[in-house]
């Protein structure tokens, strides 16, 4: 039986079996290559998306767990921002704009998850302190976000810049 998802504001009927990890469906079936396969163990954050429950990792959780939820990938962030604040719609979500201004990515592989976490953090806390940002992007613990290139200092600056752009 097909599973119906809502991804980046559009309905998608998924042919993959219900126990397929959502990441494989997004990348392999729906052609959304923003979310990345990093560890495949819910430990690095590279595969993150936004769902109705906030930022979620998708490399292990089956697609059936996301049925009926609104899922936003990094590709859908501009539309999410347009929906949240139509008066100030730009071609990029402010988090994406800040990431460019602060030149955060090096290899870029982890940055999908970093931007998704930034959007999630700023939705809950529009003016986070440095320590709150560091906690959100912790390199250890249950919500670890791993960047092998070590871009964490720039991530802090970019989250602060995004908060300014969204104020
Ligand atoms: S690939 Fe999903 S958390 Fe690492
Ligand atoms: S930018 Fe290379 S892993 Fe983070």
Tab-separated table of C-alpha atoms and ligand atoms in Angstrom:
chain	number	residue	atom	x	y	z
A	1	UNK	CA	0.000	0.000	0.000
A	2	UNK	CA	1.388	3.408	-0.973
A	3	UNK	CA	2.379	5.730	1.831
A	4	UNK	CA	1.419	9.362	1.450
A	5	UNK	CA	3.909	11.976	2.558
A	6	UNK	CA	3.795	15.757	2.376
A	7	UNK	CA	7.283	16.875	1.407
A	8	UNK	CA	8.134	20.535	0.936
A	9	UNK	CA	4.427	21.347	0.731
A	10	UNK	CA	3.580	18.761	-1.940
A	11	UNK	CA	1.896	15.402	-1.576
A	12	UNK	CA	4.002	12.425	-2.591
A	13	UNK	CA	2.843	8.821	-2.873
A	14	UNK	CA	5.712	6.556	-1.976
A	15	UNK	CA	6.147	3.137	-3.580
A	16	UNK	CA	8.964	1.982	-1.257
A	17	UNK	CA	8.106	-0.542	1.423
A	18	UNK	CA	6.942	1.005	4.731
A	19	UNK	CA	10.097	-0.041	6.584
A	20	UNK	CA	12.428	1.771	4.175
A	21	UNK	CA	14.316	4.550	5.966
A	22	UNK	CA	12.885	7.945	5.056
A	23	UNK	CA	16.316	9.113	3.838
A	24	UNK	CA	16.358	6.462	1.104
A	25	UNK	CA	12.885	7.527	-0.029
A	26	UNK	CA	13.798	11.212	-0.107
A	27	UNK	CA	17.013	10.688	-2.038
A	28	UNK	CA	16.227	7.607	-4.136
A	29	UNK	CA	12.550	7.985	-4.882
A	30	UNK	CA	11.844	11.704	-4.608
A	31	UNK	CA	15.183	12.982	-5.937
A	32	UNK	CA	15.900	15.229	-2.945
A	33	UNK	CA	19.657	15.037	-2.470
A	34	UNK	CA	19.971	17.698	0.258
A	35	UNK	CA	19.719	15.223	3.150
A	36	UNK	CA	22.925	13.179	3.230
A	37	UNK	CA	23.851	9.654	4.302
A	38	UNK	CA	26.646	10.138	6.821
A	39	UNK	CA	26.806	7.537	9.585
A	40	UNK	CA	23.553	5.670	8.957
A	41	UNK	CA	23.284	5.272	12.742
A	42	UNK	CA	21.447	8.446	13.829
A	43	UNK	CA	24.694	9.816	15.227
A	44	UNK	CA	25.960	12.555	12.883
A	45	UNK	CA	22.896	14.595	11.857
A	46	UNK	CA	23.693	14.755	8.119
A	47	UNK	CA	20.338	13.212	7.178
A	48	UNK	CA	18.162	15.640	9.185
A	49	UNK	CA	14.847	17.056	8.016
A	50	UNK	CA	12.138	19.086	9.714
A	51	UNK	CA	8.898	17.329	10.561
A	52	UNK	CA	5.847	18.216	12.621
A	53	UNK	CA	7.882	16.979	15.597
A	54	UNK	CA	10.857	19.258	14.851
A	55	UNK	CA	14.245	18.199	13.460
A	56	UNK	CA	14.386	14.446	12.854
A	57	UNK	CA	17.048	12.086	11.586
A	58	UNK	CA	15.977	9.968	8.655
A	59	UNK	CA	18.693	7.363	8.072
A	60	UNK	CA	17.117	4.708	10.313
A	61	UNK	CA	13.491	5.721	10.986
A	62	UNK	CA	11.080	4.030	8.561
A	63	UNK	CA	9.089	6.119	6.128
A	64	UNK	CA	5.877	4.794	7.679
A	65	UNK	CA	6.641	6.828	10.841
A	66	UNK	CA	6.374	10.021	8.806
A	67	UNK	CA	3.049	9.299	7.114
A	68	UNK	CA	0.760	12.321	7.249
A	69	UNK	CA	3.457	14.629	8.605
A	70	UNK	CA	4.754	17.779	6.916
A	71	UNK	CA	8.379	17.149	6.021
A	72	UNK	CA	10.722	19.937	4.996
A	73	UNK	CA	14.125	19.253	3.501
A	74	UNK	CA	16.809	21.855	2.952
A	75	UNK	CA	15.407	22.275	-0.577
A	76	UNK	CA	12.091	23.432	0.920
A	77	UNK	CA	13.442	26.017	3.365
A	78	UNK	CA	12.728	29.059	1.126
A	79	UNK	CA	9.063	28.051	0.804
A	80	UNK	CA	8.886	27.434	4.549
A	81	UNK	CA	10.152	30.953	5.175
A	82	UNK	CA	7.705	32.376	2.630
A	83	UNK	CA	4.877	30.645	4.477
A	84	UNK	CA	6.113	31.859	7.861
A	85	UNK	CA	6.725	35.436	6.775
A	86	UNK	CA	5.253	36.225	3.356
A	87	UNK	CA	6.121	39.921	3.666
A	88	UNK	CA	9.796	39.209	3.682
A	89	UNK	CA	10.083	36.303	1.289
A	90	UNK	CA	13.449	35.998	-0.358
A	91	UNK	CA	14.871	33.350	-2.667
A	92	UNK	CA	16.690	31.820	0.290
A	93	UNK	CA	15.704	31.091	3.865
A	94	UNK	CA	17.559	33.545	6.167
A	95	UNK	CA	19.529	30.600	7.556
A	96	UNK	CA	20.741	29.742	4.054
A	97	UNK	CA	21.542	33.426	3.428
A	98	UNK	CA	23.518	33.613	6.689
A	99	UNK	CA	25.387	30.412	5.806
A	100	UNK	CA	26.536	32.071	2.573
A	101	UNK	CA	27.416	35.382	4.220
A	102	UNK	CA	29.494	33.656	6.890
A	103	UNK	CA	30.946	31.154	4.372
A	104	UNK	CA	30.264	28.261	6.716
A	105	UNK	CA	30.687	25.124	4.567
A	106	UNK	CA	34.017	23.563	3.787
A	107	UNK	CA	33.345	20.203	2.142
A	108	UNK	CA	29.648	20.870	2.796
A	109	UNK	CA	28.672	17.288	3.547
A	110	UNK	CA	27.299	17.922	7.028
A	111	UNK	CA	25.742	21.281	6.281
A	112	UNK	CA	22.255	20.043	5.420
A	113	UNK	CA	21.839	18.874	8.994
A	114	UNK	CA	23.432	22.017	10.395
A	115	UNK	CA	20.994	24.304	8.564
A	116	UNK	CA	17.997	22.160	9.501
A	117	UNK	CA	19.064	22.317	13.154
A	118	UNK	CA	19.569	26.081	12.904
A	119	UNK	CA	16.029	26.559	11.560
A	120	UNK	CA	14.676	24.295	14.294
A	121	UNK	CA	16.609	26.153	17.006
A	122	UNK	CA	15.538	29.611	15.806
A	123	UNK	CA	11.881	28.540	15.645
A	124	UNK	CA	12.025	27.698	19.346
A	125	UNK	CA	14.471	30.405	20.407
A	126	UNK	CA	14.733	33.439	18.075
A	127	UNK	CA	17.676	34.952	19.964
A	128	UNK	CA	19.855	32.101	21.231
A	129	UNK	CA	22.968	32.719	23.303
A	130	UNK	CA	26.316	31.289	22.229
A	131	UNK	CA	26.013	28.528	24.795
A	132	UNK	CA	22.502	27.662	23.583
A	133	UNK	CA	23.811	27.471	20.021
A	134	UNK	CA	26.696	25.281	21.152
A	135	UNK	CA	24.275	22.961	22.935
A	136	UNK	CA	22.081	22.664	19.835
A	137	UNK	CA	25.129	21.737	17.737
A	138	UNK	CA	26.743	19.538	20.367
A	139	UNK	CA	29.423	17.183	19.085
A	140	UNK	CA	28.449	14.542	21.617
A	141	UNK	CA	25.375	13.156	23.290
A	142	UNK	CA	22.066	12.090	21.848
A	143	UNK	CA	21.744	15.073	19.490
A	144	UNK	CA	25.304	15.168	18.206
A	145	UNK	CA	26.032	17.096	15.028
A	146	UNK	CA	29.334	16.113	13.530
A	147	UNK	CA	31.410	18.233	11.159
A	148	UNK	CA	34.666	16.596	10.195
A	149	UNK	CA	35.851	19.910	8.724
A	150	UNK	CA	35.367	21.704	12.071
A	151	UNK	CA	33.124	24.562	10.987
A	152	UNK	CA	31.602	25.074	14.430
A	153	UNK	CA	32.903	28.630	14.993
A	154	UNK	CA	31.364	29.733	11.721
A	155	UNK	CA	28.105	27.966	12.539
A	156	UNK	CA	27.796	30.055	15.722
A	157	UNK	CA	28.318	33.268	13.732
A	158	UNK	CA	25.863	32.168	11.039
A	159	UNK	CA	23.120	31.326	13.544
A	160	UNK	CA	23.588	34.758	15.130
A	161	UNK	CA	23.425	36.382	11.677
A	162	UNK	CA	20.301	34.393	10.774
A	163	UNK	CA	18.667	35.547	14.010
A	164	UNK	CA	19.344	39.167	12.929
A	165	UNK	CA	17.900	38.537	9.463
A	166	UNK	CA	14.759	36.970	10.935
A	167	UNK	CA	14.176	39.622	13.618
B	1	LIG	S1	23.302	9.752	8.489
B	1	LIG	FE1	21.629	9.972	9.822
B	1	LIG	S2	22.484	10.699	11.661
B	1	LIG	FE2	24.203	10.258	10.409
B	2	LIG	S1	31.773	21.043	6.201
B	2	LIG	FE1	32.803	19.157	5.847
B	2	LIG	S2	31.951	17.794	7.289
B	2	LIG	FE2	31.152	19.718	7.820
